[in-house]
Short mmCIF file of N, CA and C and ligand atoms in Angstrom, two decimals:
data_model
loop_
_atom_site.label_atom_id
_atom_site.label_comp_id
_atom_site.label_asym_id
_atom_site.label_seq_id
_atom_site.Cartn_x
_atom_site.Cartn_y
_atom_site.Cartn_z
N MET E 15 56.35 126.98 79.25
CA MET E 15 55.78 127.86 78.22
C MET E 15 54.60 127.15 77.55
N ASN E 16 53.51 127.85 77.43
CA ASN E 16 52.34 127.27 76.78
C ASN E 16 52.21 127.90 75.40
N LEU E 17 52.45 127.08 74.36
CA LEU E 17 52.45 127.64 73.00
C LEU E 17 51.11 127.50 72.31
N ASP E 18 50.10 127.04 73.01
CA ASP E 18 48.80 126.96 72.36
C ASP E 18 47.93 128.11 72.85
N PRO E 19 47.75 129.18 72.00
CA PRO E 19 47.02 130.35 72.46
C PRO E 19 45.55 130.07 72.70
N ASN E 20 45.05 128.84 72.29
CA ASN E 20 43.64 128.52 72.51
C ASN E 20 43.40 127.72 73.78
N SER E 21 44.47 127.35 74.46
CA SER E 21 44.30 126.59 75.68
C SER E 21 43.81 127.53 76.78
N PRO E 22 43.20 127.00 77.85
CA PRO E 22 42.46 127.85 78.78
C PRO E 22 43.14 129.13 79.26
N PRO E 23 44.40 129.10 79.73
CA PRO E 23 44.92 130.36 80.27
C PRO E 23 44.99 131.46 79.21
N ALA E 24 45.20 131.05 77.94
CA ALA E 24 45.41 132.05 76.90
C ALA E 24 44.11 132.61 76.33
N THR E 25 42.99 132.00 76.66
CA THR E 25 41.75 132.56 76.14
C THR E 25 41.36 133.82 76.92
N LYS E 26 42.03 134.05 78.04
CA LYS E 26 41.81 135.30 78.77
C LYS E 26 42.41 136.43 77.95
N PRO E 27 41.91 137.68 78.12
CA PRO E 27 42.54 138.79 77.40
C PRO E 27 44.05 138.79 77.60
N GLY E 28 44.76 139.00 76.51
CA GLY E 28 46.22 139.05 76.61
C GLY E 28 46.89 137.69 76.52
N GLY E 29 46.11 136.62 76.32
CA GLY E 29 46.68 135.28 76.31
C GLY E 29 47.75 135.09 75.26
N SER E 30 47.47 135.53 74.04
CA SER E 30 48.50 135.29 73.01
C SER E 30 49.68 136.23 73.20
N LEU E 31 49.43 137.42 73.74
CA LEU E 31 50.57 138.33 74.00
C LEU E 31 51.51 137.69 75.02
N ARG E 32 50.93 137.04 76.03
CA ARG E 32 51.78 136.39 77.04
C ARG E 32 52.52 135.19 76.45
N MET E 33 51.85 134.50 75.52
CA MET E 33 52.53 133.38 74.87
C MET E 33 53.76 133.89 74.08
N TRP E 34 53.58 135.00 73.33
CA TRP E 34 54.70 135.53 72.55
C TRP E 34 55.80 136.05 73.48
N LYS E 35 55.40 136.60 74.61
CA LYS E 35 56.42 137.07 75.58
C LYS E 35 57.28 135.89 76.04
N ASP E 36 56.64 134.74 76.29
CA ASP E 36 57.40 133.56 76.72
C ASP E 36 58.30 133.05 75.59
N PHE E 37 57.78 133.13 74.36
CA PHE E 37 58.51 132.57 73.22
C PHE E 37 59.73 133.46 72.88
N PHE E 38 59.50 134.78 72.82
CA PHE E 38 60.59 135.73 72.52
C PHE E 38 61.08 136.29 73.85
N ARG E 39 62.08 135.64 74.42
CA ARG E 39 62.39 135.89 75.83
C ARG E 39 63.01 137.25 76.09
N TYR E 40 63.52 137.90 75.03
CA TYR E 40 64.13 139.22 75.24
C TYR E 40 63.30 140.33 74.61
N SER E 41 62.05 140.02 74.31
CA SER E 41 61.22 140.98 73.57
C SER E 41 60.48 141.94 74.51
N ASN E 42 60.08 143.06 73.92
CA ASN E 42 59.03 143.89 74.51
C ASN E 42 57.85 143.78 73.59
N ILE E 43 56.67 143.55 74.15
CA ILE E 43 55.48 143.29 73.35
C ILE E 43 54.52 144.47 73.52
N PHE E 44 54.08 145.04 72.40
CA PHE E 44 53.08 146.11 72.43
C PHE E 44 51.85 145.62 71.69
N GLY E 45 50.71 145.62 72.36
CA GLY E 45 49.49 145.13 71.73
C GLY E 45 48.51 146.26 71.53
N ILE E 46 47.67 146.12 70.49
CA ILE E 46 46.54 147.06 70.39
C ILE E 46 45.24 146.26 70.38
N ASP E 47 44.21 146.90 70.86
CA ASP E 47 42.88 146.28 70.87
C ASP E 47 41.86 147.40 71.03
N ILE E 48 40.59 147.07 70.70
CA ILE E 48 39.54 148.06 70.96
C ILE E 48 38.81 147.76 72.27
N ALA E 49 39.06 146.59 72.84
CA ALA E 49 38.29 146.17 74.02
C ALA E 49 38.94 146.67 75.31
N ASP E 50 38.11 147.21 76.19
CA ASP E 50 38.64 147.72 77.47
C ASP E 50 39.32 146.63 78.28
N ASP E 51 38.74 145.40 78.25
CA ASP E 51 39.32 144.35 79.11
C ASP E 51 40.64 143.80 78.55
N CYS E 52 41.06 144.32 77.40
CA CYS E 52 42.38 143.89 76.87
C CYS E 52 43.46 144.93 77.19
N MET E 53 43.11 145.95 77.95
CA MET E 53 44.10 146.98 78.30
C MET E 53 44.81 146.58 79.59
N PHE E 54 46.12 146.40 79.51
CA PHE E 54 46.89 146.09 80.73
C PHE E 54 48.37 146.35 80.49
N THR E 55 49.09 146.44 81.58
CA THR E 55 50.54 146.60 81.52
C THR E 55 51.12 145.61 82.50
N GLU E 56 52.09 144.85 82.06
CA GLU E 56 52.83 143.99 82.98
C GLU E 56 54.23 143.85 82.41
N GLU E 57 55.07 143.09 83.06
CA GLU E 57 56.47 143.00 82.64
C GLU E 57 56.56 142.67 81.14
N ARG E 58 57.19 143.54 80.36
CA ARG E 58 57.48 143.39 78.92
C ARG E 58 56.23 143.37 78.02
N ILE E 59 55.06 143.68 78.60
CA ILE E 59 53.86 143.79 77.74
C ILE E 59 53.13 145.09 78.10
N LYS E 60 52.72 145.81 77.05
CA LYS E 60 51.84 146.96 77.28
C LYS E 60 50.84 147.00 76.14
N THR E 61 49.59 147.24 76.47
CA THR E 61 48.58 147.31 75.41
C THR E 61 48.02 148.72 75.31
N PHE E 62 47.50 149.01 74.12
CA PHE E 62 47.03 150.35 73.79
C PHE E 62 45.68 150.24 73.09
N LYS E 63 44.87 151.24 73.28
CA LYS E 63 43.56 151.28 72.63
C LYS E 63 43.74 151.85 71.23
N ALA E 64 43.39 151.08 70.21
CA ALA E 64 43.39 151.58 68.83
C ALA E 64 42.51 150.66 68.00
N ASN E 65 41.86 151.27 67.03
CA ASN E 65 40.99 150.51 66.12
C ASN E 65 41.76 150.25 64.83
N GLN E 66 41.92 149.00 64.49
CA GLN E 66 42.76 148.69 63.33
C GLN E 66 42.09 149.04 62.00
N ALA E 67 40.82 149.45 62.05
CA ALA E 67 40.16 149.92 60.82
C ALA E 67 40.47 151.40 60.58
N LYS E 68 41.16 152.04 61.54
CA LYS E 68 41.41 153.49 61.45
C LYS E 68 42.91 153.76 61.35
N PRO E 69 43.39 154.04 60.12
CA PRO E 69 44.83 154.23 59.93
C PRO E 69 45.44 155.27 60.86
N ASN E 70 44.71 156.35 61.14
CA ASN E 70 45.29 157.39 62.00
C ASN E 70 45.56 156.86 63.41
N GLU E 71 44.70 155.97 63.90
CA GLU E 71 44.93 155.41 65.25
C GLU E 71 46.13 154.47 65.24
N LEU E 72 46.28 153.72 64.13
CA LEU E 72 47.45 152.83 64.03
C LEU E 72 48.74 153.64 63.95
N ILE E 73 48.68 154.73 63.17
CA ILE E 73 49.88 155.56 63.01
C ILE E 73 50.25 156.22 64.33
N ASP E 74 49.25 156.74 65.05
CA ASP E 74 49.53 157.36 66.36
C ASP E 74 50.19 156.35 67.30
N PHE E 75 49.64 155.12 67.29
CA PHE E 75 50.21 154.06 68.13
C PHE E 75 51.66 153.80 67.73
N ALA E 76 51.88 153.56 66.44
CA ALA E 76 53.22 153.14 66.00
C ALA E 76 54.24 154.26 66.16
N LYS E 77 53.82 155.51 65.91
CA LYS E 77 54.78 156.62 66.00
C LYS E 77 55.17 156.92 67.44
N SER E 78 54.33 156.51 68.38
CA SER E 78 54.58 156.90 69.77
C SER E 78 55.86 156.25 70.32
N PHE E 79 56.39 155.23 69.65
CA PHE E 79 57.58 154.53 70.17
C PHE E 79 58.88 155.06 69.61
N ASN E 80 58.76 155.76 68.45
CA ASN E 80 59.98 156.27 67.83
C ASN E 80 60.96 155.14 67.50
N LEU E 81 60.44 154.03 67.04
CA LEU E 81 61.28 152.90 66.63
C LEU E 81 60.54 152.11 65.56
N LYS E 82 61.24 151.13 64.99
CA LYS E 82 60.58 150.22 64.05
C LYS E 82 60.46 148.86 64.75
N PHE E 83 59.42 148.14 64.38
CA PHE E 83 59.16 146.85 65.04
C PHE E 83 59.89 145.71 64.33
N ASP E 84 60.39 144.75 65.10
CA ASP E 84 61.04 143.57 64.52
C ASP E 84 60.00 142.60 63.97
N ILE E 85 58.91 142.47 64.68
CA ILE E 85 57.85 141.53 64.28
C ILE E 85 56.51 142.21 64.52
N ILE E 86 55.63 142.13 63.53
CA ILE E 86 54.26 142.62 63.72
C ILE E 86 53.33 141.44 63.44
N ILE E 87 52.46 141.15 64.39
CA ILE E 87 51.53 140.02 64.23
C ILE E 87 50.11 140.56 64.30
N ASP E 88 49.34 140.34 63.26
CA ASP E 88 47.93 140.75 63.27
C ASP E 88 47.07 139.54 63.61
N ASP E 89 46.58 139.53 64.85
CA ASP E 89 45.66 138.49 65.32
C ASP E 89 44.40 139.20 65.80
N GLY E 90 43.99 140.20 65.04
CA GLY E 90 42.91 141.06 65.50
C GLY E 90 41.56 140.67 64.95
N VAL E 91 40.97 141.60 64.18
CA VAL E 91 39.57 141.45 63.78
C VAL E 91 39.38 140.34 62.73
N HIS E 92 40.43 140.05 61.96
CA HIS E 92 40.42 138.97 60.96
C HIS E 92 39.51 139.23 59.75
N LEU E 93 38.92 140.42 59.66
CA LEU E 93 38.13 140.73 58.46
C LEU E 93 39.06 141.34 57.41
N LEU E 94 38.71 141.12 56.14
CA LEU E 94 39.62 141.50 55.06
C LEU E 94 39.98 143.00 55.07
N GLY E 95 38.95 143.86 55.15
CA GLY E 95 39.19 145.31 55.02
C GLY E 95 40.13 145.84 56.09
N PRO E 96 39.78 145.72 57.37
CA PRO E 96 40.66 146.25 58.42
C PRO E 96 42.03 145.56 58.45
N THR E 97 42.07 144.29 58.08
CA THR E 97 43.36 143.58 58.08
C THR E 97 44.27 144.16 57.00
N TYR E 98 43.68 144.48 55.85
CA TYR E 98 44.46 145.09 54.76
C TYR E 98 44.91 146.50 55.15
N ILE E 99 43.99 147.27 55.75
CA ILE E 99 44.34 148.63 56.21
C ILE E 99 45.51 148.56 57.18
N THR E 100 45.46 147.61 58.08
CA THR E 100 46.53 147.47 59.09
C THR E 100 47.85 147.13 58.41
N LEU E 101 47.79 146.23 57.44
CA LEU E 101 49.00 145.83 56.71
C LEU E 101 49.64 147.04 56.02
N VAL E 102 48.86 147.75 55.19
CA VAL E 102 49.47 148.82 54.42
C VAL E 102 49.88 150.00 55.31
N THR E 103 49.27 150.10 56.47
CA THR E 103 49.65 151.18 57.40
C THR E 103 50.90 150.81 58.19
N LEU E 104 50.95 149.59 58.70
CA LEU E 104 52.03 149.25 59.63
C LEU E 104 53.30 148.71 58.96
N LEU E 105 53.22 148.33 57.68
CA LEU E 105 54.44 147.85 57.00
C LEU E 105 55.55 148.90 57.08
N ASP E 106 55.15 150.17 57.02
CA ASP E 106 56.12 151.27 57.11
C ASP E 106 56.89 151.25 58.42
N PHE E 107 56.31 150.64 59.44
CA PHE E 107 56.92 150.66 60.77
C PHE E 107 57.65 149.34 61.07
N LEU E 108 57.85 148.55 60.02
CA LEU E 108 58.58 147.29 60.19
C LEU E 108 60.06 147.52 59.92
N GLN E 109 60.87 146.98 60.80
CA GLN E 109 62.33 147.08 60.68
C GLN E 109 62.81 146.27 59.47
N PRO E 110 63.81 146.74 58.69
CA PRO E 110 64.39 145.86 57.68
C PRO E 110 64.89 144.58 58.35
N GLY E 111 64.63 143.46 57.70
CA GLY E 111 64.94 142.16 58.33
C GLY E 111 63.79 141.67 59.19
N GLY E 112 62.74 142.48 59.29
CA GLY E 112 61.61 142.14 60.15
C GLY E 112 60.52 141.36 59.41
N ILE E 113 59.60 140.85 60.19
CA ILE E 113 58.55 139.98 59.65
C ILE E 113 57.18 140.49 60.08
N TYR E 114 56.26 140.51 59.13
CA TYR E 114 54.86 140.87 59.41
C TYR E 114 54.02 139.63 59.13
N ILE E 115 53.22 139.24 60.11
CA ILE E 115 52.42 138.02 59.94
C ILE E 115 50.94 138.34 60.16
N ILE E 116 50.12 137.87 59.23
CA ILE E 116 48.67 137.94 59.43
C ILE E 116 48.23 136.53 59.79
N GLU E 117 47.63 136.39 60.96
CA GLU E 117 47.22 135.07 61.43
C GLU E 117 45.78 134.75 61.01
N ASP E 118 45.49 133.46 61.02
CA ASP E 118 44.10 132.99 60.93
C ASP E 118 43.32 133.58 59.77
N ILE E 119 43.86 133.47 58.57
CA ILE E 119 43.12 133.98 57.41
C ILE E 119 42.17 132.89 56.93
N TRP E 120 40.92 133.24 56.82
CA TRP E 120 39.92 132.27 56.38
C TRP E 120 40.21 131.88 54.93
N GLN E 121 40.03 130.59 54.67
CA GLN E 121 40.30 130.06 53.34
C GLN E 121 39.51 130.81 52.27
N GLU E 122 38.29 131.20 52.60
CA GLU E 122 37.46 131.88 51.59
C GLU E 122 38.05 133.24 51.18
N TYR E 123 38.99 133.77 51.97
CA TYR E 123 39.62 135.05 51.61
C TYR E 123 40.87 134.89 50.75
N ARG E 124 41.24 133.66 50.48
CA ARG E 124 42.51 133.43 49.78
C ARG E 124 42.61 134.19 48.46
N GLU E 125 41.58 134.02 47.61
CA GLU E 125 41.62 134.66 46.29
C GLU E 125 41.65 136.19 46.44
N ALA E 126 40.83 136.69 47.38
CA ALA E 126 40.78 138.14 47.60
C ALA E 126 42.14 138.66 48.04
N TRP E 127 42.82 137.90 48.90
CA TRP E 127 44.15 138.33 49.34
C TRP E 127 45.14 138.32 48.19
N LEU E 128 45.07 137.29 47.35
CA LEU E 128 46.01 137.23 46.22
C LEU E 128 45.76 138.42 45.29
N ASP E 129 44.47 138.78 45.09
CA ASP E 129 44.15 139.96 44.26
C ASP E 129 44.69 141.24 44.90
N LEU E 130 44.50 141.34 46.20
CA LEU E 130 44.96 142.56 46.89
C LEU E 130 46.48 142.69 46.79
N LEU E 131 47.18 141.56 46.92
CA LEU E 131 48.65 141.61 46.85
C LEU E 131 49.11 142.00 45.46
N GLN E 132 48.39 141.50 44.46
CA GLN E 132 48.69 141.86 43.06
C GLN E 132 48.48 143.36 42.87
N HIS E 133 47.37 143.84 43.39
CA HIS E 133 47.03 145.26 43.29
C HIS E 133 48.10 146.10 43.99
N LEU E 134 48.50 145.62 45.18
CA LEU E 134 49.51 146.34 45.96
C LEU E 134 50.82 146.43 45.19
N SER E 135 51.21 145.34 44.55
CA SER E 135 52.51 145.37 43.86
C SER E 135 52.43 146.21 42.58
N MET E 136 51.21 146.37 42.01
CA MET E 136 51.09 147.26 40.84
C MET E 136 51.08 148.72 41.28
N ALA E 137 50.35 148.98 42.38
CA ALA E 137 50.25 150.36 42.87
C ALA E 137 51.56 150.83 43.50
N TRP E 138 52.36 149.87 43.94
CA TRP E 138 53.57 150.20 44.70
C TRP E 138 54.69 149.29 44.21
N PRO E 139 55.28 149.64 43.02
CA PRO E 139 56.23 148.72 42.39
C PRO E 139 57.42 148.34 43.26
N GLU E 140 57.86 149.24 44.16
CA GLU E 140 59.02 148.89 45.00
C GLU E 140 58.70 147.76 45.98
N ALA E 141 57.40 147.49 46.19
CA ALA E 141 57.04 146.48 47.18
C ALA E 141 57.70 145.14 46.86
N LYS E 142 57.79 144.83 45.56
CA LYS E 142 58.36 143.53 45.16
C LYS E 142 59.82 143.42 45.55
N GLU E 143 60.54 144.55 45.43
CA GLU E 143 61.95 144.52 45.82
C GLU E 143 62.11 144.56 47.33
N LYS E 144 61.16 145.23 47.99
CA LYS E 144 61.31 145.43 49.44
C LYS E 144 60.88 144.22 50.26
N TYR E 145 59.92 143.43 49.72
CA TYR E 145 59.33 142.37 50.55
C TYR E 145 59.30 141.03 49.82
N SER E 146 59.48 139.96 50.57
CA SER E 146 59.14 138.62 50.09
C SER E 146 57.86 138.22 50.81
N THR E 147 57.00 137.51 50.10
CA THR E 147 55.70 137.17 50.67
C THR E 147 55.51 135.67 50.61
N ALA E 148 54.87 135.13 51.64
CA ALA E 148 54.54 133.70 51.60
C ALA E 148 53.13 133.48 52.16
N TRP E 149 52.37 132.67 51.45
CA TRP E 149 51.07 132.22 51.94
C TRP E 149 51.31 130.85 52.56
N ILE E 150 50.99 130.69 53.84
CA ILE E 150 51.30 129.43 54.52
C ILE E 150 49.99 128.77 54.93
N ASP E 151 49.77 127.61 54.34
CA ASP E 151 48.53 126.87 54.58
C ASP E 151 48.78 125.86 55.70
N LEU E 152 48.17 126.12 56.85
CA LEU E 152 48.40 125.25 58.01
C LEU E 152 47.25 124.29 58.24
N ARG E 153 46.30 124.26 57.29
CA ARG E 153 45.05 123.54 57.59
C ARG E 153 45.26 122.07 57.88
N ASN E 154 46.24 121.45 57.20
CA ASN E 154 46.44 120.03 57.45
C ASN E 154 47.40 119.76 58.59
N MET E 155 47.91 120.85 59.18
CA MET E 155 48.90 120.67 60.24
C MET E 155 48.29 120.88 61.61
N THR E 156 47.00 121.24 61.66
CA THR E 156 46.39 121.51 62.96
C THR E 156 45.23 120.57 63.19
N LYS E 157 44.99 120.28 64.44
CA LYS E 157 43.85 119.44 64.80
C LYS E 157 43.06 120.17 65.86
N PRO E 158 41.75 120.28 65.81
CA PRO E 158 40.95 119.81 64.68
C PRO E 158 41.16 120.72 63.46
N TRP E 159 40.84 120.18 62.31
CA TRP E 159 40.97 120.93 61.06
C TRP E 159 40.21 122.25 61.19
N ASN E 160 40.82 123.31 60.77
CA ASN E 160 40.23 124.62 61.03
C ASN E 160 40.28 125.46 59.75
N GLU E 161 39.14 125.96 59.35
CA GLU E 161 39.00 126.72 58.10
C GLU E 161 39.90 127.96 58.06
N SER E 162 40.22 128.48 59.23
CA SER E 162 40.94 129.76 59.23
C SER E 162 42.44 129.60 59.37
N GLN E 163 42.94 128.39 59.24
CA GLN E 163 44.36 128.20 59.52
C GLN E 163 45.25 128.52 58.32
N ASN E 164 45.29 129.75 57.93
CA ASN E 164 46.24 130.22 56.93
C ASN E 164 46.97 131.42 57.50
N LEU E 165 48.23 131.54 57.10
CA LEU E 165 49.02 132.70 57.50
C LEU E 165 49.52 133.40 56.25
N LEU E 166 49.64 134.70 56.34
CA LEU E 166 50.30 135.45 55.28
C LEU E 166 51.50 136.13 55.92
N LEU E 167 52.65 135.96 55.29
CA LEU E 167 53.88 136.43 55.91
C LEU E 167 54.62 137.36 54.95
N PHE E 168 55.13 138.46 55.47
CA PHE E 168 55.94 139.40 54.68
C PHE E 168 57.29 139.54 55.36
N TYR E 169 58.32 139.34 54.59
CA TYR E 169 59.67 139.56 55.11
C TYR E 169 60.21 140.82 54.45
N LYS E 170 60.64 141.79 55.26
CA LYS E 170 61.18 143.04 54.72
C LYS E 170 62.68 142.88 54.49
N HIS E 171 63.09 142.99 53.25
CA HIS E 171 64.49 142.73 52.93
C HIS E 171 65.40 143.72 53.66
N ASP E 172 66.56 143.18 54.00
CA ASP E 172 67.57 144.01 54.65
C ASP E 172 68.86 143.81 53.87
N GLU E 173 69.40 144.90 53.31
CA GLU E 173 70.60 144.73 52.47
C GLU E 173 71.78 144.20 53.26
N LYS E 174 71.71 144.31 54.61
CA LYS E 174 72.84 143.82 55.42
C LYS E 174 72.75 142.30 55.64
N ILE E 175 71.60 141.70 55.28
CA ILE E 175 71.47 140.25 55.50
C ILE E 175 71.57 139.52 54.17
N ASP E 176 72.40 138.51 54.13
CA ASP E 176 72.58 137.73 52.92
C ASP E 176 71.33 136.86 52.67
N PRO E 177 70.58 137.12 51.57
CA PRO E 177 69.32 136.40 51.38
C PRO E 177 69.51 134.90 51.15
N THR E 178 70.74 134.46 50.82
CA THR E 178 70.93 133.03 50.55
C THR E 178 70.89 132.19 51.83
N ILE E 179 70.90 132.88 53.00
CA ILE E 179 70.84 132.07 54.24
C ILE E 179 69.46 131.49 54.45
N PHE E 180 68.43 131.99 53.71
CA PHE E 180 67.07 131.47 53.95
C PHE E 180 66.78 130.27 53.07
C1 LIG O 14 41.85 136.59 68.50
S1 LIG O 14 41.68 137.87 69.69
C2 LIG O 14 43.37 138.20 70.06
C3 LIG O 14 43.51 138.77 71.40
C4 LIG O 14 44.89 139.18 71.88
N1 LIG O 14 45.87 139.22 70.83
C5 LIG O 14 45.37 138.34 73.04
O1 LIG O 14 46.52 138.44 73.40
O2 LIG O 14 44.61 137.61 73.63
C6 LIG O 14 41.20 139.20 68.63
C7 LIG O 14 41.12 140.56 69.30
O3 LIG O 14 40.87 141.53 68.28
C8 LIG O 14 40.18 142.60 68.88
N2 LIG O 14 39.56 143.44 67.83
C9 LIG O 14 38.40 143.23 67.17
N3 LIG O 14 38.17 144.23 66.31
C10 LIG O 14 39.22 145.09 66.40
C11 LIG O 14 39.54 146.33 65.78
N4 LIG O 14 38.76 146.87 64.84
N5 LIG O 14 40.68 146.95 66.12
C12 LIG O 14 41.50 146.40 67.07
N6 LIG O 14 41.24 145.23 67.72
C13 LIG O 14 40.11 144.59 67.39
C14 LIG O 14 39.18 141.90 69.79
O4 LIG O 14 38.73 142.78 70.81
C15 LIG O 14 40.01 140.72 70.32
O5 LIG O 14 40.56 141.00 71.59
#
């Protein structure tokens, strides 16, 4: 298993999807992209054309499965606006007990993200009860040092899971 999505085989379209397939050995992976060369189907992976800046395309994609996702990973455009649109659109499709991760957040977006999360919790008071959030700074844990090595993680609470296990 190659866990470095930046190493040569993974820089090809679908590289990180294949890495996650290896890591989550019983998973089915559904990817979205706007690029034609990222469209493919193979064992346990299928990709779909959708623009993450367009909520209706995300909703059409997510509704087509008639299920909720255990894990949603945004490794897409990495710009603040579409990443936020994707978050507020796809959180609804996350399974209780599931995790939503935004990868590679540029350090310069940190304050903007904290403002957006504050705004989100004011506009949507139940969000605080429904989700735990963590900002994970990986900048000192990766080599070479990389400006974009931050993750934002949302855990959707599940009343069936005892929160003290975390
Ligand atoms: C860091 S790469 C990740 C690629 C993919 N996850 C993989 O398995 O290799 C970012 C991807 O985001 C896609 N992208 C850029 N803008 C997008 C948008 N507005 N909506 C959806 N995907 C987008 C790019 O085409 C690119 O393939």
